[in-house]
């Protein structure tokens, strides 16, 4: 795709943010759809592989630089003529340097993932600044209009671009999935507006239909159809100037006596695929990260467990991701797997089995045998949408037996599965 670079920038601190830099969240509306699965496609572009994170492009060791923000600053390349609207926004930012610095510093963990994907797509580097305007780089930011996440997707737009939203998971709050969806949306809008990034950003903010309507009105009146001549809602008419102003400040940070925050690649987020549902407390323990920090970085998971039907990945700071992967490998090696039942062999490892009774759930059975519900699920090749059937035989572990007196069936009485009592047997 042929693209033009553009200076974007602005700070509208939104949702629950109380900064002096902004007030209201812009809301974008989907105008073109993508049928690709976010979960599957996300796997292709966000990888915790250290070598991939170490280099963005051939010949540019950008991600290993001491300060990634300096690299971003050098990539803000579009030339444009200053105007009063842009100057007005620059003045506002520079009056609140400490707030602006705080927001940019908060972006650091997400920078490596987003910058990598922007470069992979050959899109303008200025797009890294969009979440500053949209959410102040708060992954759990929400607006009164229902927009959510770093990129502030409204529910309908998120669904159009493959962002799952259910009782377990909200893809709009997932840094991996939402970044893919946001860049997909902007690529589609940019094609629609013939490569004009000013119109693309205006449409991201207010919807392509509204921008097209303004263009058509100008054409009927014989006026120019460039962004600066269009009659758009006030929020949109200052949205682009704010982004250009912020881009100018970061590009010319020395001139404005604005210190860019330091970045540390070890603290940049990396993705780790876990392949199944997992408790967040367990991930925190295995990664060395606090549960609060883990939930902050993985805001897409709405409960204390990952989504049963996916996505099956976690994002962690690079150092913690390395520790977590090592812990996963050790746990996989150590977890007992049900062995083949061998009768009349006192030295054999015998499978413990249980026949499901009415009212049983994975949780109650696991509690009965003092095992993890997730191990019980995996041992029996159960999906989280499966309900247990009366009479169904489950493997509940294995043990060494000294004599052939281990019963083949253990009976318990429990209630019928329900959402409240069943952790892993159903999803919406």
Coordinates of C-alpha atoms in Angstrom, one line a residue:
X1 CA 0.0 0.0 0.0
X2 CA 1.2 3.4 -0.9
X3 CA 1.3 5.6 2.1
X4 CA 2.3 9.1 3.0
X5 CA 3.8 10.0 6.3
X6 CA 2.0 12.6 8.4
X7 CA 2.7 14.2 11.7
X8 CA 0.0 13.3 14.2
X9 CA -0.3 14.3 17.7
X10 CA -2.2 15.6 20.6
X11 CA -3.1 14.9 24.1
X12 CA -6.7 14.5 25.0
X13 CA -6.7 12.7 28.3
X14 CA -9.9 10.8 28.4
X15 CA -12.3 8.6 30.3
X16 CA -11.2 8.4 33.9
X17 CA -8.1 10.5 33.3
X18 CA -8.0 13.8 35.1
X19 CA -5.1 15.5 33.4
X20 CA -5.3 19.1 32.3
X21 CA -4.4 18.2 28.7
X22 CA -7.8 17.0 27.5
X23 CA -11.4 16.3 28.1
X24 CA -13.3 14.1 25.7
X25 CA -12.6 10.9 23.9
X26 CA -13.0 10.8 20.1
X27 CA -15.1 8.0 18.8
X28 CA -14.4 6.3 15.5
X29 CA -16.9 4.3 13.4
X30 CA -16.2 1.3 11.2
X31 CA -16.8 2.0 7.5
X32 CA -15.2 -1.0 5.9
X33 CA -15.0 -4.5 7.3
X34 CA -12.3 -7.1 7.8
X35 CA -13.2 -10.8 7.9
X36 CA -9.8 -11.9 9.2
X37 CA -9.7 -13.4 12.7
X38 CA -7.9 -11.1 15.0
X39 CA -6.8 -14.0 17.2
X40 CA -5.2 -15.9 14.3
X41 CA -3.8 -12.8 12.6
X42 CA -2.4 -11.4 15.8
X43 CA -0.2 -14.4 16.1
X44 CA 1.6 -13.5 12.9
X45 CA 2.7 -10.0 13.9
X46 CA 3.3 -10.0 17.7
X47 CA 5.9 -12.4 18.8
X48 CA 7.9 -12.7 22.0
X49 CA 10.9 -14.0 20.1
X50 CA 13.8 -11.9 21.3
X51 CA 15.6 -11.7 18.0
X52 CA 12.5 -10.3 16.3
X53 CA 12.0 -7.8 19.0
X54 CA 15.7 -6.8 18.7
X55 CA 15.4 -5.5 15.1
X56 CA 12.5 -3.7 13.4
X57 CA 14.0 -3.4 10.0
X58 CA 17.1 -4.6 8.2
X59 CA 19.9 -2.1 8.8
X60 CA 18.1 -0.4 11.6
X61 CA 18.7 -1.6 15.1
X62 CA 15.9 0.6 16.3
X63 CA 14.4 -1.5 19.1
X64 CA 17.8 -2.0 20.8
X65 CA 18.4 1.7 21.0
X66 CA 18.8 3.2 24.4
X67 CA 15.7 5.4 23.7
X68 CA 13.0 4.2 21.4
X69 CA 11.3 7.6 21.6
X70 CA 14.3 9.2 19.8
X71 CA 13.9 6.7 17.0
X72 CA 10.2 7.6 16.8
X73 CA 11.1 11.3 16.7
X74 CA 13.5 10.7 13.8
X75 CA 10.8 8.8 11.9
X76 CA 8.2 11.7 12.0
X77 CA 9.1 12.8 8.5
X78 CA 6.1 14.6 6.9
X79 CA 6.6 18.2 6.1
X80 CA 3.7 20.5 6.5
X81 CA 2.9 24.2 6.8
X82 CA 2.2 25.5 10.2
X83 CA -1.1 27.3 10.9
X84 CA -2.9 29.0 13.7
X85 CA -4.8 25.9 14.7
X86 CA -1.7 23.9 15.1
X87 CA 0.1 26.7 16.9
X88 CA -2.8 27.1 19.4
X89 CA -2.5 23.4 20.3
X90 CA 1.3 23.5 20.7
X91 CA 0.9 26.3 23.2
X92 CA -1.6 24.3 25.2
X93 CA 0.7 21.3 25.3
X94 CA 3.8 23.2 26.2
X95 CA 2.0 24.8 29.1
X96 CA 1.5 21.3 30.6
X97 CA 4.9 19.6 29.9
X98 CA 4.8 17.5 33.0
X99 CA 1.4 16.0 32.1
X100 CA 2.6 15.3 28.6
X101 CA 5.8 13.7 29.8
X102 CA 3.8 11.5 32.2
X103 CA 1.5 10.3 29.4
X104 CA 4.4 9.6 27.0
X105 CA 6.3 7.7 29.7
X106 CA 3.2 5.6 30.4
X107 CA 3.4 4.5 26.7
X108 CA 6.8 2.9 27.1
X109 CA 5.7 -0.8 27.7
X110 CA 3.5 -0.7 24.6
X111 CA 5.9 1.0 22.3
X112 CA 7.9 -2.0 21.1
X113 CA 4.8 -4.0 20.0
X114 CA 3.1 -1.0 18.3
X115 CA 6.2 0.4 16.6
X116 CA 7.1 -3.0 15.3
X117 CA 3.7 -3.5 13.7
X118 CA 3.6 0.0 12.2
X119 CA 6.9 -0.6 10.5
X120 CA 5.9 -4.0 9.4
X121 CA 3.0 -2.4 7.5
X122 CA 5.0 0.5 6.2
X123 CA 2.6 2.9 7.8
X124 CA 3.5 6.4 9.1
X125 CA 5.3 6.3 12.4
X126 CA 3.1 9.1 13.6
X127 CA 0.4 6.6 14.3
X128 CA 2.2 5.6 17.5
X129 CA 0.9 8.9 18.8
X130 CA -2.8 8.1 18.2
X131 CA -3.3 6.3 21.6
X132 CA -1.9 9.4 23.3
X133 CA -4.9 11.3 22.0
X134 CA -7.4 8.5 22.3
X135 CA -6.7 7.1 25.7
X136 CA -3.6 8.7 27.2
X137 CA -2.1 5.2 26.8
X138 CA -4.4 3.7 29.4
X139 CA -5.4 0.2 28.2
X140 CA -8.5 0.2 30.4
X141 CA -9.7 3.7 29.5
X142 CA -13.4 4.0 28.7
X143 CA -15.6 6.9 27.6
X144 CA -19.2 7.8 28.3
X145 CA -20.0 6.9 24.7
X146 CA -18.8 3.3 25.2
X147 CA -15.4 3.5 23.6
X148 CA -12.7 1.5 25.3
X149 CA -9.0 0.6 25.2
X150 CA -5.8 2.2 23.9
X151 CA -7.4 2.8 20.5
X152 CA -10.9 3.7 21.9
X153 CA -13.1 1.3 19.8
X154 CA -16.8 1.5 20.2
X155 CA -18.4 -2.0 20.5
X156 CA -19.8 -2.1 17.0
X157 CA -16.6 -1.1 15.3
X158 CA -14.7 -3.5 17.5
X159 CA -16.9 -6.4 16.4
X160 CA -16.6 -5.4 12.7
X161 CA -12.9 -5.7 13.1
X162 CA -12.9 -9.0 14.9
X163 CA -12.6 -7.9 18.5
X164 CA -14.4 -10.4 20.7
X165 CA -16.5 -9.0 23.5
X166 CA -18.1 -11.5 26.0
X167 CA -18.3 -12.1 29.7
X168 CA -14.7 -13.4 29.7
X169 CA -12.9 -11.1 27.4
X170 CA -13.0 -7.7 25.7
X171 CA -10.6 -7.5 22.7
X172 CA -10.8 -3.7 22.7
X173 CA -8.8 -3.8 25.9
X174 CA -6.2 -6.3 24.5
X175 CA -3.1 -4.5 23.3
X176 CA -2.3 -7.2 20.7
X177 CA -5.8 -7.6 19.2
X178 CA -6.8 -3.9 19.4
X179 CA -3.6 -2.7 17.8
X180 CA -4.1 -5.0 14.8
X181 CA -7.7 -3.9 14.5
X182 CA -6.9 -0.2 14.7
X183 CA -4.2 -0.4 12.1
X184 CA -6.5 -2.5 9.9
X185 CA -9.2 0.2 10.2
X186 CA -6.8 3.0 9.4
X187 CA -5.4 1.1 6.4
X188 CA -8.9 0.7 5.0
X189 CA -9.8 4.3 5.6
X190 CA -6.6 5.4 4.0
X191 CA -7.4 3.5 0.9
X192 CA -10.9 5.0 0.9
X193 CA -9.4 8.5 1.0
X194 CA -6.7 7.9 -1.6
X195 CA -3.8 7.9 0.7
X196 CA -4.7 11.2 2.5
X197 CA -3.7 10.7 6.1
X198 CA -5.4 13.9 7.3
X199 CA -8.7 12.7 6.0
X200 CA -7.9 9.2 7.3
X201 CA -7.5 10.5 10.9
X202 CA -10.6 12.7 10.6
X203 CA -12.5 9.6 9.6
X204 CA -11.0 7.5 12.4
X205 CA -12.3 10.2 14.8
X206 CA -15.8 10.9 13.4
X207 CA -16.5 8.2 10.8
X208 CA -15.9 7.9 7.1
X209 CA -19.5 8.7 6.3
X210 CA -19.3 12.1 8.0
X211 CA -16.1 13.0 6.2
X212 CA -17.5 11.9 2.9
X213 CA -20.6 14.1 3.5
X214 CA -18.4 17.1 4.1
X215 CA -16.3 16.4 1.0
X216 CA -19.5 16.1 -1.1
X217 CA -20.8 19.4 0.2
X218 CA -17.6 21.2 -0.7
X219 CA -17.6 19.7 -4.2
X220 CA -21.1 21.0 -4.8
X221 CA -20.0 24.5 -3.8
X222 CA -16.8 24.3 -5.9
X223 CA -14.6 24.4 -2.8
X224 CA -11.4 22.5 -2.0
X225 CA -11.8 19.1 -0.5
X226 CA -8.7 19.1 1.7
X227 CA -9.1 18.6 5.4
X228 CA -8.6 22.2 6.3
X229 CA -11.5 23.4 4.1
X230 CA -14.1 20.8 5.3
X231 CA -16.9 21.6 7.6
X232 CA -16.6 19.0 10.3
X233 CA -17.7 18.7 14.0
X234 CA -15.5 20.8 16.3
X235 CA -14.0 17.7 18.0
X236 CA -12.8 16.4 14.6
X237 CA -11.7 19.9 13.3
X238 CA -9.3 20.2 16.3
X239 CA -8.4 16.5 16.5
X240 CA -5.9 16.6 13.6
X241 CA -4.3 19.9 14.6
X242 CA -3.7 18.5 18.0
X243 CA -2.0 15.5 16.6
X244 CA 0.1 17.6 14.3
X245 CA 1.1 19.9 17.2
X246 CA 2.1 17.0 19.4
X247 CA 4.1 15.4 16.5
X248 CA 5.9 18.7 16.0
X249 CA 6.8 18.9 19.7
X250 CA 8.2 15.4 19.7
X251 CA 10.1 15.9 16.5
X252 CA 11.6 19.1 17.7
X253 CA 11.8 18.2 21.4
X254 CA 15.1 19.9 22.0
X255 CA 13.9 23.2 20.5
X256 CA 10.9 23.0 22.8
X257 CA 13.0 22.0 25.8
X258 CA 11.0 18.9 26.2
X259 CA 12.8 15.8 27.4
X260 CA 11.7 12.5 25.9
X261 CA 11.4 9.7 28.5
X262 CA 13.9 6.9 28.5
X263 CA 12.8 3.5 27.3
X264 CA 14.0 0.0 28.4
X265 CA 13.6 -2.9 26.1
X266 CA 13.5 -5.3 29.1
X267 CA 10.3 -3.5 30.2
X268 CA 8.7 -3.7 26.7
X269 CA 5.7 -6.0 26.5
X270 CA 6.2 -9.4 24.7
X271 CA 3.5 -12.0 23.9
X272 CA 3.6 -15.5 25.3
X273 CA 1.3 -18.1 23.9
X274 CA -0.1 -20.4 26.7
X275 CA -2.3 -22.6 24.6
X276 CA -5.1 -23.0 27.1
X277 CA -7.2 -21.3 29.8
X278 CA -5.1 -20.3 32.8
X279 CA -5.7 -18.5 36.1
X280 CA -4.1 -15.0 36.1
X281 CA -2.9 -15.6 39.7
X282 CA -0.9 -18.6 38.4
X283 CA 0.6 -16.6 35.6
X284 CA 1.6 -13.9 38.0
X285 CA 3.3 -16.4 40.3
X286 CA 5.1 -18.1 37.4
X287 CA 6.2 -14.8 35.8
X288 CA 7.4 -12.9 38.9
X289 CA 4.9 -10.1 38.2
X290 CA 2.4 -8.8 40.6
X291 CA -1.2 -9.8 39.9
X292 CA -2.2 -6.1 39.7
X293 CA 0.5 -5.4 37.1
X294 CA -0.5 -8.5 35.1
X295 CA -4.1 -7.5 35.0
X296 CA -3.2 -4.0 33.9
X297 CA -1.1 -5.2 31.0
X298 CA -3.8 -7.8 30.1
X299 CA -6.9 -5.7 30.6
X300 CA -8.8 -7.7 27.9
X301 CA -9.4 -10.5 30.4
X302 CA -12.4 -9.4 32.4
X303 CA -12.2 -12.2 35.1
X304 CA -9.4 -13.7 37.1
X305 CA -8.8 -16.3 34.4
X306 CA -8.0 -16.1 30.6
X307 CA -10.8 -16.7 28.2
X308 CA -11.8 -20.4 27.8
X309 CA -12.2 -20.3 24.1
X310 CA -9.3 -17.9 23.4
X311 CA -7.3 -16.0 22.9
X312 CA -4.7 -18.1 24.6
X313 CA -1.8 -15.7 25.2
X314 CA -0.5 -13.3 27.8
X315 CA 1.6 -10.1 27.4
X316 CA 4.3 -9.5 29.9
X317 CA 7.4 -7.3 30.2
X318 CA 10.2 -9.0 28.3
X319 CA 12.1 -10.1 31.4
X320 CA 9.0 -11.5 33.0
X321 CA 8.0 -13.2 29.7
X322 CA 11.3 -15.1 29.7
X323 CA 10.8 -16.2 33.3
X324 CA 7.2 -17.3 32.6
X325 CA 8.2 -19.3 29.5
X326 CA 10.8 -21.1 31.6
X327 CA 8.3 -21.8 34.3
X328 CA 5.8 -23.1 31.8
X329 CA 8.4 -25.5 30.4
X330 CA 9.2 -26.8 33.9
X331 CA 5.5 -27.1 34.8
X332 CA 4.7 -29.0 31.7
X333 CA 7.5 -31.5 32.4
X334 CA 6.4 -31.9 36.0
X335 CA 2.6 -32.1 35.7
X336 CA 1.5 -35.8 36.1
X337 CA -0.3 -37.1 33.1
X338 CA -2.8 -40.0 33.4
X339 CA -1.0 -43.2 32.5
X340 CA -2.3 -46.2 30.8
X341 CA -4.2 -48.6 33.2
X342 CA -2.3 -51.8 33.6
X343 CA -4.1 -54.5 35.6
X344 CA -2.5 -57.0 37.9
X345 CA 0.9 -55.2 37.9
X346 CA 1.7 -53.9 41.4
X347 CA 4.5 -51.7 40.2
X348 CA 2.5 -50.1 37.4
X349 CA 1.2 -46.5 37.4
X350 CA -2.6 -46.8 37.5
X351 CA -5.1 -44.3 36.2
X352 CA -7.6 -43.0 38.7
X353 CA -11.0 -42.8 37.0
X354 CA -14.3 -41.3 38.0
X355 CA -17.8 -41.7 36.6
X356 CA -19.8 -38.5 36.3
X357 CA -22.9 -38.2 38.4
X358 CA -25.8 -35.8 37.9
X359 CA -24.9 -32.3 39.1
X360 CA -21.1 -32.8 38.8
X361 CA -18.9 -29.9 37.5
X362 CA -15.2 -29.9 36.7
X363 CA -14.7 -27.7 39.8
X364 CA -16.4 -30.1 42.2
X365 CA -14.7 -33.1 40.8
X366 CA -11.3 -31.4 40.9
X367 CA -11.9 -30.4 44.5
X368 CA -12.9 -33.9 45.4
X369 CA -9.6 -35.3 44.1
X370 CA -7.4 -32.2 45.1
X371 CA -6.4 -31.5 41.5
X372 CA -6.4 -28.4 39.3
X373 CA -9.6 -28.1 37.2
X374 CA -7.5 -27.1 34.2
X375 CA -5.5 -30.3 34.5
X376 CA -8.7 -32.3 34.7
X377 CA -9.9 -30.6 31.6
X378 CA -6.7 -31.2 29.6
X379 CA -6.4 -34.9 30.7
X380 CA -9.8 -35.6 29.3
X381 CA -9.6 -33.5 26.2
X382 CA -12.5 -31.4 27.2
X383 CA -13.4 -28.0 25.7
X384 CA -14.6 -25.3 28.0
X385 CA -18.0 -25.2 26.2
X386 CA -18.6 -28.9 26.9
X387 CA -21.1 -29.9 29.6
X388 CA -20.3 -33.1 31.5
X389 CA -22.6 -36.1 30.8
X390 CA -24.0 -38.4 33.4
X391 CA -22.1 -41.7 33.2
X392 CA -19.1 -40.1 31.4
X393 CA -15.8 -41.5 32.6
X394 CA -13.1 -39.0 33.5
X395 CA -9.4 -39.5 34.2
X396 CA -8.6 -37.9 37.5
X397 CA -4.9 -38.6 37.8
X398 CA -2.5 -41.4 38.2
X399 CA -0.7 -43.1 41.1
X400 CA 1.6 -46.0 41.9
X401 CA -0.3 -48.9 43.4
X402 CA 1.1 -51.6 45.6
X403 CA -1.9 -53.8 45.3
X404 CA -4.7 -54.1 42.8
X405 CA -7.4 -52.5 44.9
X406 CA -7.8 -49.1 43.4
X407 CA -11.5 -48.6 42.5
X408 CA -12.3 -47.7 38.9
X409 CA -15.1 -45.3 40.0
X410 CA -15.3 -42.6 42.7
X411 CA -18.8 -41.3 43.4
X412 CA -19.8 -37.8 44.6
X413 CA -23.0 -35.9 44.5
X414 CA -23.0 -32.3 43.3
X415 CA -25.3 -29.8 41.7
X416 CA -26.1 -29.3 38.1
X417 CA -23.5 -27.2 36.3
X418 CA -24.1 -23.4 36.5
X419 CA -22.2 -20.3 35.5
X420 CA -21.7 -19.4 39.2
X421 CA -20.4 -22.8 40.2
X422 CA -18.5 -23.9 37.1
X423 CA -15.2 -22.2 36.3
X424 CA -14.3 -23.8 33.0
X425 CA -17.3 -25.6 31.5
X426 CA -19.1 -23.0 29.5
X427 CA -18.5 -19.6 27.9
X428 CA -20.5 -17.0 26.1

